Short mmCIF file of C-alpha atoms in Angstrom, two decimals:
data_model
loop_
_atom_site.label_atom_id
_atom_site.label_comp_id
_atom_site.label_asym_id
_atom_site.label_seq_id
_atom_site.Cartn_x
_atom_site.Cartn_y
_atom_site.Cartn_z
CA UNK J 29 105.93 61.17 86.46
CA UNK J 30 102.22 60.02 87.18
CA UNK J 31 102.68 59.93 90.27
CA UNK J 32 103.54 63.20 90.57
CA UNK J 33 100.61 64.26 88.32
CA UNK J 34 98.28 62.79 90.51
CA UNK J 35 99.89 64.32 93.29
CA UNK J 36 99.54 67.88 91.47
CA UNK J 37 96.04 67.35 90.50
CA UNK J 38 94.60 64.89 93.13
CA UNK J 39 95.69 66.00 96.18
CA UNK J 40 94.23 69.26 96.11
CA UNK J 41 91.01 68.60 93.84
CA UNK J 42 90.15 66.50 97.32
CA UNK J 43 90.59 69.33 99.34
CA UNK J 44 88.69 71.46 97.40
CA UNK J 45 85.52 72.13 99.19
CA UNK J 46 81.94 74.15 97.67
CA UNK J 47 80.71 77.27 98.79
CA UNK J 48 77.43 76.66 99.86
CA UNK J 49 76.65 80.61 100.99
CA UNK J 50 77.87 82.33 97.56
CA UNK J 51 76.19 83.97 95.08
CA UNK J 52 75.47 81.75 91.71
CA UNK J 53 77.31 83.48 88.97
CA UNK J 54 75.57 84.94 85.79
CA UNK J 55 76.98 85.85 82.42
CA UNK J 56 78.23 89.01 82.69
CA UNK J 57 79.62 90.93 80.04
CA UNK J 58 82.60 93.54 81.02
CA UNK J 59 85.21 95.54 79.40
CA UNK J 60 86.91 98.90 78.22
CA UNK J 61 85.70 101.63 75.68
CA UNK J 62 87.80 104.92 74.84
CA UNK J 63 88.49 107.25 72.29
CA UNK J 64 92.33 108.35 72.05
CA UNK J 65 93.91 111.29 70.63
CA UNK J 66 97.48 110.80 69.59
CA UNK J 67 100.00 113.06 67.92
CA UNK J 68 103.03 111.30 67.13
CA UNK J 69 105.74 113.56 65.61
CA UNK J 70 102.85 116.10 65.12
CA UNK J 71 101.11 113.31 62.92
CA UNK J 72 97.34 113.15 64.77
CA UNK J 73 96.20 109.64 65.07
CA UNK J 74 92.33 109.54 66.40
CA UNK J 75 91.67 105.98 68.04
CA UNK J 76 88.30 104.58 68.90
CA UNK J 77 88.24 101.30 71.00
CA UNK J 78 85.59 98.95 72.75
CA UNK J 79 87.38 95.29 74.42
CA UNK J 80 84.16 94.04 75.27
CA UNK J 81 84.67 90.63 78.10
CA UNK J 82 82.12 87.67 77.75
CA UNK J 83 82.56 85.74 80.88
CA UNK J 84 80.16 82.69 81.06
CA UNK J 85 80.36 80.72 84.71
CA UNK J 86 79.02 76.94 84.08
CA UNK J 87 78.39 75.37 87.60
CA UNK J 88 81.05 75.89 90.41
CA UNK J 89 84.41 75.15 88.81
CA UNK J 90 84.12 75.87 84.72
CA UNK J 91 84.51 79.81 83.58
CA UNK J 92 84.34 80.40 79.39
CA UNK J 93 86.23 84.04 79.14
CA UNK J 94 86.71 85.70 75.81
CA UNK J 95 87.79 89.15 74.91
CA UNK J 96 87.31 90.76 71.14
CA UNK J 97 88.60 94.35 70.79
CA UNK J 98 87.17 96.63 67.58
CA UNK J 99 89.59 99.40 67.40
CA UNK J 100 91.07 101.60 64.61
CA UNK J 101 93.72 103.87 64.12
CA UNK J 102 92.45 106.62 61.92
CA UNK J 103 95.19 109.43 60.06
CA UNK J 104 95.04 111.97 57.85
CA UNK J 105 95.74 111.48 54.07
CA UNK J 106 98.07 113.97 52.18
CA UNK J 107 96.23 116.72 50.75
CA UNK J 108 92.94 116.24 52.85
CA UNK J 109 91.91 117.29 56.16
CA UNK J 110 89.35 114.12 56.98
CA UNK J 111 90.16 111.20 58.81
CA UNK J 112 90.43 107.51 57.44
CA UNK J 113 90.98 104.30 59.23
CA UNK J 114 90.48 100.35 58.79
CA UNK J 115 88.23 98.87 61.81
CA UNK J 116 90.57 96.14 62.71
CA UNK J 117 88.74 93.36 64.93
CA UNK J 118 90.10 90.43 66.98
CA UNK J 119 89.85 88.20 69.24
CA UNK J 120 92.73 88.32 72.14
CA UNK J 121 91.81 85.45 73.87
CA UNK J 122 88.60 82.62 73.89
CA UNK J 123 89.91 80.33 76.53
CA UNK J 124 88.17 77.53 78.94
CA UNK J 125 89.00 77.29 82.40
CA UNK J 126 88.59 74.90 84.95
CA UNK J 127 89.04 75.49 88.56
CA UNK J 128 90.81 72.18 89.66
CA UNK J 129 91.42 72.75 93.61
CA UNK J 130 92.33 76.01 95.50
CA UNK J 131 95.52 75.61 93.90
CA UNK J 132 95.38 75.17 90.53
CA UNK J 133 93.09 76.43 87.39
CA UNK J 134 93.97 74.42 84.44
CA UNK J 135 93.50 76.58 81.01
CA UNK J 136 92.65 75.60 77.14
CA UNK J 137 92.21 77.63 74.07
CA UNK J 138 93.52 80.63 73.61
CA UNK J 139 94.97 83.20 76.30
CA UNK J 140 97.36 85.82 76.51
CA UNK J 141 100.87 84.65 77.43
CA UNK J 142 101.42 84.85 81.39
CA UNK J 143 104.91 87.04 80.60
CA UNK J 144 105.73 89.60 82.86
CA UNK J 145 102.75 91.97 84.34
CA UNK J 146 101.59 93.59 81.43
CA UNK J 147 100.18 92.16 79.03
CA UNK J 148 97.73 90.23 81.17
CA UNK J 149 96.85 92.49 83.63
CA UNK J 150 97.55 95.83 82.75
CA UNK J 151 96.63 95.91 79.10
CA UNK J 152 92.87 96.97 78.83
CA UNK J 153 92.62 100.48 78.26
CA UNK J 154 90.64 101.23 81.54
CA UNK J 155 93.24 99.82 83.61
CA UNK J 156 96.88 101.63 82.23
CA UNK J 157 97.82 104.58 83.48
CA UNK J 158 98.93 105.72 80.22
CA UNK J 159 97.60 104.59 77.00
CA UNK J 160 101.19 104.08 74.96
CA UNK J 161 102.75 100.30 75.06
CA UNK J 162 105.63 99.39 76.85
CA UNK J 163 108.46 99.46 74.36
CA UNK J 164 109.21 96.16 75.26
CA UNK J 165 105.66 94.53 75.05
CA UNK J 166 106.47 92.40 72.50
CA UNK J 167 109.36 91.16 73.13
CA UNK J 168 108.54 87.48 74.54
CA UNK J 169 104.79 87.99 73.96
CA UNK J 170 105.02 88.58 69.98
CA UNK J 171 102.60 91.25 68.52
CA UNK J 172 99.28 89.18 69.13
CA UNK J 173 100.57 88.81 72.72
CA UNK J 174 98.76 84.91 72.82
CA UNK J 175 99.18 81.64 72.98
CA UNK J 176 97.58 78.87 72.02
CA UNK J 177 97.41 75.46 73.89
CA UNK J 178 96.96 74.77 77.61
CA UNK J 179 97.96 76.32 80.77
CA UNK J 180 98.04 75.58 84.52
CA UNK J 181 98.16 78.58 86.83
CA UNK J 182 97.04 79.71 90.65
CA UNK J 183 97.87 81.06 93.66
CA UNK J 184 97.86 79.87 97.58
CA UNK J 185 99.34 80.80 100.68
CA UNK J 186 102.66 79.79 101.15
CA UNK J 187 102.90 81.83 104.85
CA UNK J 188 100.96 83.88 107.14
CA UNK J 189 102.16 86.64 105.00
CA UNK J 190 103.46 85.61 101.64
CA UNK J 191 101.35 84.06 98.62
CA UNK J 192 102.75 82.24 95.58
CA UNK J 193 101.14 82.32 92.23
CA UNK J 194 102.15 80.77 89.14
CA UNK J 195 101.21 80.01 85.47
CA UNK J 196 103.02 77.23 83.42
CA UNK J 197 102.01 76.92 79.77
CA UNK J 198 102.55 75.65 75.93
CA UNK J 199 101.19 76.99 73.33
CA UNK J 200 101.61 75.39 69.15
CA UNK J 201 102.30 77.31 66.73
CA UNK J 202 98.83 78.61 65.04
CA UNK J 203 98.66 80.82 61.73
CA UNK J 204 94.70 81.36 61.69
CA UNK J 205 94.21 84.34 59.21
CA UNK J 206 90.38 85.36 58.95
CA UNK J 207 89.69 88.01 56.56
CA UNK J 208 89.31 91.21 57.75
CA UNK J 209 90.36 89.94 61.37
CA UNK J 210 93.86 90.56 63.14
CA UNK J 211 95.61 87.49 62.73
CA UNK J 212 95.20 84.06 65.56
CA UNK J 213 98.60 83.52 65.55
CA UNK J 214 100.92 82.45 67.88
CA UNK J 215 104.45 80.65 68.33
CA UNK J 216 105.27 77.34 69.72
CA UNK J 217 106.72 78.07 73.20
CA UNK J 218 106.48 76.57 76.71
CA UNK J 219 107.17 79.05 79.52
CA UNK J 220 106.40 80.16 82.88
CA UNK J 221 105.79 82.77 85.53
CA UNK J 222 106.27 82.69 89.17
CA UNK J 223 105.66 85.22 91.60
CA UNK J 224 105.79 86.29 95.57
CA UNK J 225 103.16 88.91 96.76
CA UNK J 226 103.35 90.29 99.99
CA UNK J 227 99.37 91.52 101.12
CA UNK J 228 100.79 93.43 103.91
CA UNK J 229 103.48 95.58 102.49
CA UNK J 230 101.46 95.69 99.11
CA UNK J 231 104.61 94.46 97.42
CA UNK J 232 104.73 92.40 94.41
CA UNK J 233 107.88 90.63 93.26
CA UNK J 234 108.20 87.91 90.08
CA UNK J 235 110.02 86.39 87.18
CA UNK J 236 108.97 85.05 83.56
CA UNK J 237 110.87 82.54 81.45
CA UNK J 238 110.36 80.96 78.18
CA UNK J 239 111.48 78.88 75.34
CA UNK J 240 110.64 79.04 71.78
CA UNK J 241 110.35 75.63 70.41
CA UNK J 242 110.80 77.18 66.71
CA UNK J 243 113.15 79.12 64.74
CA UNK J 244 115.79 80.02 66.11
CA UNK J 245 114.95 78.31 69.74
CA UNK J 246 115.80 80.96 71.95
CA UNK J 247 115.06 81.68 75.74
CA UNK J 248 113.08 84.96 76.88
CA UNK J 249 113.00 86.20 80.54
CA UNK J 250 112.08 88.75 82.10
CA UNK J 251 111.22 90.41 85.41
CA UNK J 252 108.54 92.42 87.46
CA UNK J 253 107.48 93.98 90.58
CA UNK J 254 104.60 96.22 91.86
CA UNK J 255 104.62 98.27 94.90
CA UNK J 256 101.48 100.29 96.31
CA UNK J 257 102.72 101.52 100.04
CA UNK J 258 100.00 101.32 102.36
CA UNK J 259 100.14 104.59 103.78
CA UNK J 260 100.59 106.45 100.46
CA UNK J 261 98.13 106.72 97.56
CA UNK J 262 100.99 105.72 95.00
CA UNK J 263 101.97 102.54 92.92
CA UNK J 264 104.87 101.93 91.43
CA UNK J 265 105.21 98.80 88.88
CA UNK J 266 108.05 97.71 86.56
CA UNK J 267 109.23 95.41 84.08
CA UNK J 268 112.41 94.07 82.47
CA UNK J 269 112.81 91.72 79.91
CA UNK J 270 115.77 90.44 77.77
CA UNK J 271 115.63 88.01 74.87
CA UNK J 272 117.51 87.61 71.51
CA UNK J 273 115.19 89.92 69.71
CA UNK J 274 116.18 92.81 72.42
CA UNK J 275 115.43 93.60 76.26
CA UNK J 276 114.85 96.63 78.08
CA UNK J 277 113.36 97.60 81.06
CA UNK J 278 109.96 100.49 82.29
CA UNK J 279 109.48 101.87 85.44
CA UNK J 280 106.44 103.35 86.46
CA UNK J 281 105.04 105.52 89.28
CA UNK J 282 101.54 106.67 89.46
CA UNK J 283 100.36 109.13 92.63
CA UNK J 284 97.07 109.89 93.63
CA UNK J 285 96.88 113.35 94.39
CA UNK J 286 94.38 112.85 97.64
CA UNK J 287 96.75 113.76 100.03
CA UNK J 288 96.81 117.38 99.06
CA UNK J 289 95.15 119.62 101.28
CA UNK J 290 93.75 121.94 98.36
CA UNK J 291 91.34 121.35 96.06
CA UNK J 292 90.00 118.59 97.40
CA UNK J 293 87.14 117.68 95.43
CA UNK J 294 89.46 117.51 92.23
CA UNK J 295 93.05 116.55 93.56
CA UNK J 296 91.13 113.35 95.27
CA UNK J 297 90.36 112.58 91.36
CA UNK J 298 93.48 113.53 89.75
CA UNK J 299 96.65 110.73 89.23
CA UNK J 300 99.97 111.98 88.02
CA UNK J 301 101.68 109.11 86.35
CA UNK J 302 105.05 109.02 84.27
CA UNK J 303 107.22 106.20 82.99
CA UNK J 304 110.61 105.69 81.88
CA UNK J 305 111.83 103.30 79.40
CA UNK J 306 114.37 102.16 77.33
CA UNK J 307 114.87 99.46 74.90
CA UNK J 308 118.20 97.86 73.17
CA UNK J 309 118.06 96.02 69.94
CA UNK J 310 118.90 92.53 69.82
CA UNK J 311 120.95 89.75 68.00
CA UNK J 312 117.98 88.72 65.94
CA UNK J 313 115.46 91.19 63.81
CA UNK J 314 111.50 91.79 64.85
CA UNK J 315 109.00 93.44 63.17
CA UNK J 316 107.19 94.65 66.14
CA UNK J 317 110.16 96.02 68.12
CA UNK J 318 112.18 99.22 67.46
CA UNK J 319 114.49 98.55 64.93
CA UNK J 320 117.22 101.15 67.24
CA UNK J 321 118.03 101.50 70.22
CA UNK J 322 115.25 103.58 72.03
CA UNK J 323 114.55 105.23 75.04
CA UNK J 324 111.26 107.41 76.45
CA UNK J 325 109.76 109.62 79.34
CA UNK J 326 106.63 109.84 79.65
CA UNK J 327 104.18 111.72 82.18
CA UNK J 328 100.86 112.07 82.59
CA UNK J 329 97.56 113.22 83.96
CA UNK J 330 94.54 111.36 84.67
CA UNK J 331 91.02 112.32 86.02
CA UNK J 332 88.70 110.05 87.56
CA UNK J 333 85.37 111.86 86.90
CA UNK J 334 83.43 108.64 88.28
CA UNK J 335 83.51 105.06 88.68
CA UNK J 336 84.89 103.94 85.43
CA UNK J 337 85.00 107.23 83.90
CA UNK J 338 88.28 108.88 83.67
CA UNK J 339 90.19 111.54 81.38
CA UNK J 340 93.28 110.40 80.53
CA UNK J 341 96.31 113.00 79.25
CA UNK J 342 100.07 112.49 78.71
CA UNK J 343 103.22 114.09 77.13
CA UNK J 344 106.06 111.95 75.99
CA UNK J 345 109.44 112.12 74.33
CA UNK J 346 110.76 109.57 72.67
CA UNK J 347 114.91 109.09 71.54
CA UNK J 348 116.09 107.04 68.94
CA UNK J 349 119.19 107.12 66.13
CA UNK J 350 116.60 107.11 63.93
CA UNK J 351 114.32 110.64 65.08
CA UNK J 352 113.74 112.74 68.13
CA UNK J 353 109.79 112.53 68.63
CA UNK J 354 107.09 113.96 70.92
CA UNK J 355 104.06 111.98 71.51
CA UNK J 356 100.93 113.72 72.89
CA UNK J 357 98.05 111.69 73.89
CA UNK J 358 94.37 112.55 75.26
CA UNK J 359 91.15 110.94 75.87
CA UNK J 360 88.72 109.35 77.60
CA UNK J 361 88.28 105.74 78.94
CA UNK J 362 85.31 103.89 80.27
CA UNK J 363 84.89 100.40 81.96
CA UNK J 364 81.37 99.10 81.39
CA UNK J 365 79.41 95.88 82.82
CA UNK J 366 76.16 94.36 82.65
CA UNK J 367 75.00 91.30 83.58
CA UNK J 368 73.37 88.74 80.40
CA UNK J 369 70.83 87.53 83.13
CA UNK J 370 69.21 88.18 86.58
CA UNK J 371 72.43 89.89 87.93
CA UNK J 372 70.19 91.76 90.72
CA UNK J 373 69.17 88.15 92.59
CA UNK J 374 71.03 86.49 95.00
CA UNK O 25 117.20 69.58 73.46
CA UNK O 26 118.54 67.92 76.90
CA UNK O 27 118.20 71.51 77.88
CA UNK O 28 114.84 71.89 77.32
CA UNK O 29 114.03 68.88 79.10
CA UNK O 30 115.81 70.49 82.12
CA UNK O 31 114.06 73.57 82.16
CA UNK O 32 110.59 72.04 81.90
CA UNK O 33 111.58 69.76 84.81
CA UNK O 34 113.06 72.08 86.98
CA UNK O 35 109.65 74.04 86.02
CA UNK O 36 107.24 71.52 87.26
CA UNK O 37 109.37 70.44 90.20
CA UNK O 38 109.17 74.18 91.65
CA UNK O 39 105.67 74.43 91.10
CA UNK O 40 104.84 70.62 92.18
CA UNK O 41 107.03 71.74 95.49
CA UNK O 42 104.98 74.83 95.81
CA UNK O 43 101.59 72.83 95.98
CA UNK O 44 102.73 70.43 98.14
CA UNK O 45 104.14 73.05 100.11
CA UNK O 46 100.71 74.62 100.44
CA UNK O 47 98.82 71.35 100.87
CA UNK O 48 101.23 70.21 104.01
CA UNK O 49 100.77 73.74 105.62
CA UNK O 50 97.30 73.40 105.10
CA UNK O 51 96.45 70.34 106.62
CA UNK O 52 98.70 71.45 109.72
CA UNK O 53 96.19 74.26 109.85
CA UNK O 54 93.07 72.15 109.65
CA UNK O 55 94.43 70.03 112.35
CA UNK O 56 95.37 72.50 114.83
CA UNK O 57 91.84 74.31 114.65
CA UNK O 58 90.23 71.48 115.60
CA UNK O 59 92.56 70.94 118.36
CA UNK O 60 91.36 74.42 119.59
CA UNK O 61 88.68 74.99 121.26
CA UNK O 62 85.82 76.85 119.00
CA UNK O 63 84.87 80.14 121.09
CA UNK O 64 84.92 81.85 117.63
CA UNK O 65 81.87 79.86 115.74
CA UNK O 66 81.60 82.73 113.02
CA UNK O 67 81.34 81.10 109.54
CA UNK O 68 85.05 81.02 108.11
CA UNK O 69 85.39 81.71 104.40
CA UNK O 70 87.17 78.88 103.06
CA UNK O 71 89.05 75.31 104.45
CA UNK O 72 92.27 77.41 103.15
CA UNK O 73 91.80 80.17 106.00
CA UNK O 74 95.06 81.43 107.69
CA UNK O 75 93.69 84.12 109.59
CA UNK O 76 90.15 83.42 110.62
CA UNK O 77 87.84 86.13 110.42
CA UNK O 78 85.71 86.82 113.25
CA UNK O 79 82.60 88.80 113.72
CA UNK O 80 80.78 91.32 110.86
CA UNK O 81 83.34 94.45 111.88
CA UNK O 82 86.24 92.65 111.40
CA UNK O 83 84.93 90.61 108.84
CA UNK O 84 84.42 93.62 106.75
CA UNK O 85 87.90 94.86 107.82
CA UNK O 86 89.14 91.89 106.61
CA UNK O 87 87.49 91.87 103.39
CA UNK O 88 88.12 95.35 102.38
CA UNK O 89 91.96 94.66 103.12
CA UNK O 90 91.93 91.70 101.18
CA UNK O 91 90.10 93.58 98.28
CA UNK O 92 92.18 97.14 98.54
CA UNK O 93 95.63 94.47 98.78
CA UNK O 94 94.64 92.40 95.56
CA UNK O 95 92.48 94.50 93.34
CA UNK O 96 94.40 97.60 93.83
CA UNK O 97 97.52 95.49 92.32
CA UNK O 98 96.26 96.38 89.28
CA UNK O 99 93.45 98.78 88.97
CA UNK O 100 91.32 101.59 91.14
CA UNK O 101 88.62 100.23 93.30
CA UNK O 102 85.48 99.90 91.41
CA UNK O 103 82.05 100.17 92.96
CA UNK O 104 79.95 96.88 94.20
CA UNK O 105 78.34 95.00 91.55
CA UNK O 106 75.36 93.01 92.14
CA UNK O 107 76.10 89.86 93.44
CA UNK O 108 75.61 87.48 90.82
CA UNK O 109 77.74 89.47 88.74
CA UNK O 110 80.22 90.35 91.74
CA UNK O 111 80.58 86.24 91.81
CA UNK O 112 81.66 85.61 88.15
CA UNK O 113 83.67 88.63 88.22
CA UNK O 114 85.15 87.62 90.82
CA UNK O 115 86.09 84.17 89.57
CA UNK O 116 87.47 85.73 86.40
CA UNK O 117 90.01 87.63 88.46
CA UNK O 118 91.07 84.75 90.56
CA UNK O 119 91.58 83.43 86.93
CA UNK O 120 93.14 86.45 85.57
CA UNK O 121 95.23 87.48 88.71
CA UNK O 122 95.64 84.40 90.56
CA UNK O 123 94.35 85.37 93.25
CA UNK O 124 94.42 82.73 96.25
CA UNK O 125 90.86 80.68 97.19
CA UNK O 126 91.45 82.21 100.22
CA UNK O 127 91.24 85.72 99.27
CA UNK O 128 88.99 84.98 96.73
CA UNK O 129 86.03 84.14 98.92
CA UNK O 130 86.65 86.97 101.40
CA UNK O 131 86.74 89.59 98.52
CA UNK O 132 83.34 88.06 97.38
CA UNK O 133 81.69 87.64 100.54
CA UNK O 134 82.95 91.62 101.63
CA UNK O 135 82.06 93.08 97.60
CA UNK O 136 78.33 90.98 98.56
CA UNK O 137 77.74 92.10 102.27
#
């Protein structure tokens, strides 16, 4: 077992090699800020955001990354026409990494769970297509969609044309409450992700597994894939995911409209996205999954007005035994960044 | 229990086979280039380079490819940063989307140029 951990570790930490020619890094502070209308059921929901990103580089190898996101969820009470809402604040993830070798990036703190595509990568409000969850979202992730512990992940070339990347991880359990702070929680699980990209073809192909190591000790896995054709300004991503709690599945396809000869100025800004979903209760209860069986389309309208700055718009309709529901959303997001330092010199 | 133990190993042998994988292919690689002659004496980007980028045109080619392939994964191509920023931004999303060295360093050097 050492022997293969200094395999793991050693080998490629040798072959990792500096890059004398590149930039240094600087703290730089990214993220997402929007404002979201929602009517759910003809209920209005108004929803200011900002996930601000502090990413601090130390030397060549070490990167500090922490995201906090103020948000609120603001409704109308019976009998008055104003809106009221709680500012709920969190952090989603304060983590340490250290790039080992080309190969591997070992992880400590707290990060969101590497499960399925989602929650790491599409979550932040700039980047979705449209702002509702996945149904499924929470289904091996929990509702704080973290961990807390230690994780090893990267990627390399495995052919001329292929690419591996994985993330292996534990997290403890953790039941951090801070007032007036969304809960640091997070179950004791191990689990894993492994996936095959394909540069060429665009195409994206992976599955997730893992094991709570409380409770009731189940298994969760799931599977993704991602598809943006070369020739065609379209992406198409998906998810399933089974566990005891539940599993269902979304598909979703997102065009750019910048192939269409009219209108170009605005059809090279416009995105038609829609989704389709569907969720199935489970064996065991969870209170941040549909408590019926559920299913939803979804389609939508987004406008890039410039870099960062986009419109976003959908209609959805959502089935369930318990109510028939429309949800309207519409908005606007913006991705911000700024450097905390001389970001201008080389 | 015993299955638990099984999962976890059958875990770390994949990914322990995957590196080693890498690290054998790679060393093939280092060895053949030098076995080559060097007409091509443009900088590469990293040890880990499969297909050697040549010149500024292609170079750029290359880079933009790389960047349109693994950025566009996930979100719309944003505009250059400055390139102190471009570099920790960049290592964040080799981080976040494990994204190879390889590609890494050509997305860098092509979001710098």
């Amino acid at each position: 077992m050492l022997g293969a951990l200094l395999i793991f570790f050693g080998v490629p930490v040798l072959q990792a090699q500096e890059q004398p020619d590149t930039p240094k890094p600087v703290p730089v502070i990214i993220g997402g800020a929007g404002f979201i209308t929602t009517f759910e059921g003809g209920e209005p929901h108004l929803g200011p955001l900002i996930a601000p990103v502090l990413l601090v580089p130390m030397g060549n190898r070490w990167l500090i990354e922490s995201r906090a996101t103020f948000e609120a969820d603001m409704t109308q009470r019976p009998g008055s026409s104003a809106f009221h809402g709680q500012v709920l604040k969190g952090v989603d993830y304060l983590q340490l990494d250290f790039i080992a070798s080309p190969y591997v990036t070992v992880t400590a703190g707290r990060f969101l769970t590497p499960f399925g595509i989602f929650n790491e990568r599409l979550y932040p409000i700039w980047i979705r297509n449209l702002q509702t969850d996945p149904l499924i979202l929470p289904i091996a992730v929990g509702p704080s969609g973290a961990g807390t512990g230690a994780m090893v992940r990267g990627g390399f070339q495995a052919t001329s044309g292929i690419n591996i990347n994985y993330a292996a991880y534990f997290s403890a359990l953790s039941t951090v409450t801070l007032s007036n702070v969304t809960p640091l929680d997070s179950d004791r699980s191990a689990g894993g992700r492994l996936g095959i990209f394909i540069p060429n073809a665009r195409l994206e192909i992976g599955g997730s597994f893992q094991h709570l190591l409380q409770n009731e000790r189940s298994n969760s896995f799931g599977f993704h894939g991602g598809w943006q054709p070369p020739a065609l300004p379209l992406e198409l991503r998906g998810e399933y995911q089974r566990s005891a709690r539940g599993s269902g599945y979304w598909i979703e396809p997102a065009y750019r409209l910048s192939q269409v000869s009219f209108w170009q100025y605005a059809m090279r800004r416009t995105q038609v996205v829609a989704r389709l979903q569907q969720y199935f209760v489970g064996k065991l209860p969870s209170d941040s999954l549909p408590s019926v069986n559920t299913r939803e389309f979804e389609f939508g309208v987004n406008y890039y007005f410039r870099d960062g700055l986009r419109g976003v718009s959908s209609y959805g309709r959502q089935f369930s035994e318990l109510q028939n529901k429309n949800i309207w959303t519409i908005g606007l997001t913006y991705r911000f960044a700024f450097p905390l330092g001389h970001g201008e010199v080389n | 229990m015993r299955f638990k133990r099984n999962i976890l190993a059958c875990l770390s042998v994949l990914i322990l086979g995957g590196v080693l994988c890498a690290a054998g292919q790679e060393q093939t690689k280092v060895a053949d280039s030098r076995v080559s002659s060097g007409a091509d004496t443009a900088p590469r980007p990293t040890a880990t380079s499969a297909q050697p980028v040549h010149g500024g045109a292609t170079s750029h080619f290359e880079g933009e490819k790389r960047f349109r392939a693994n950025c566009g994964r996930c979100h719309m191509a944003p505009h250059k940063f400055p390139p102190r920023m471009m570099a920790t931004i960049v290592r964040h999303m080799r981080v976040r989307a494990t994204i190879t060295d390889e590609d890494m360093q050509i997305i860098l050097r092509y979001m710098t140029e």
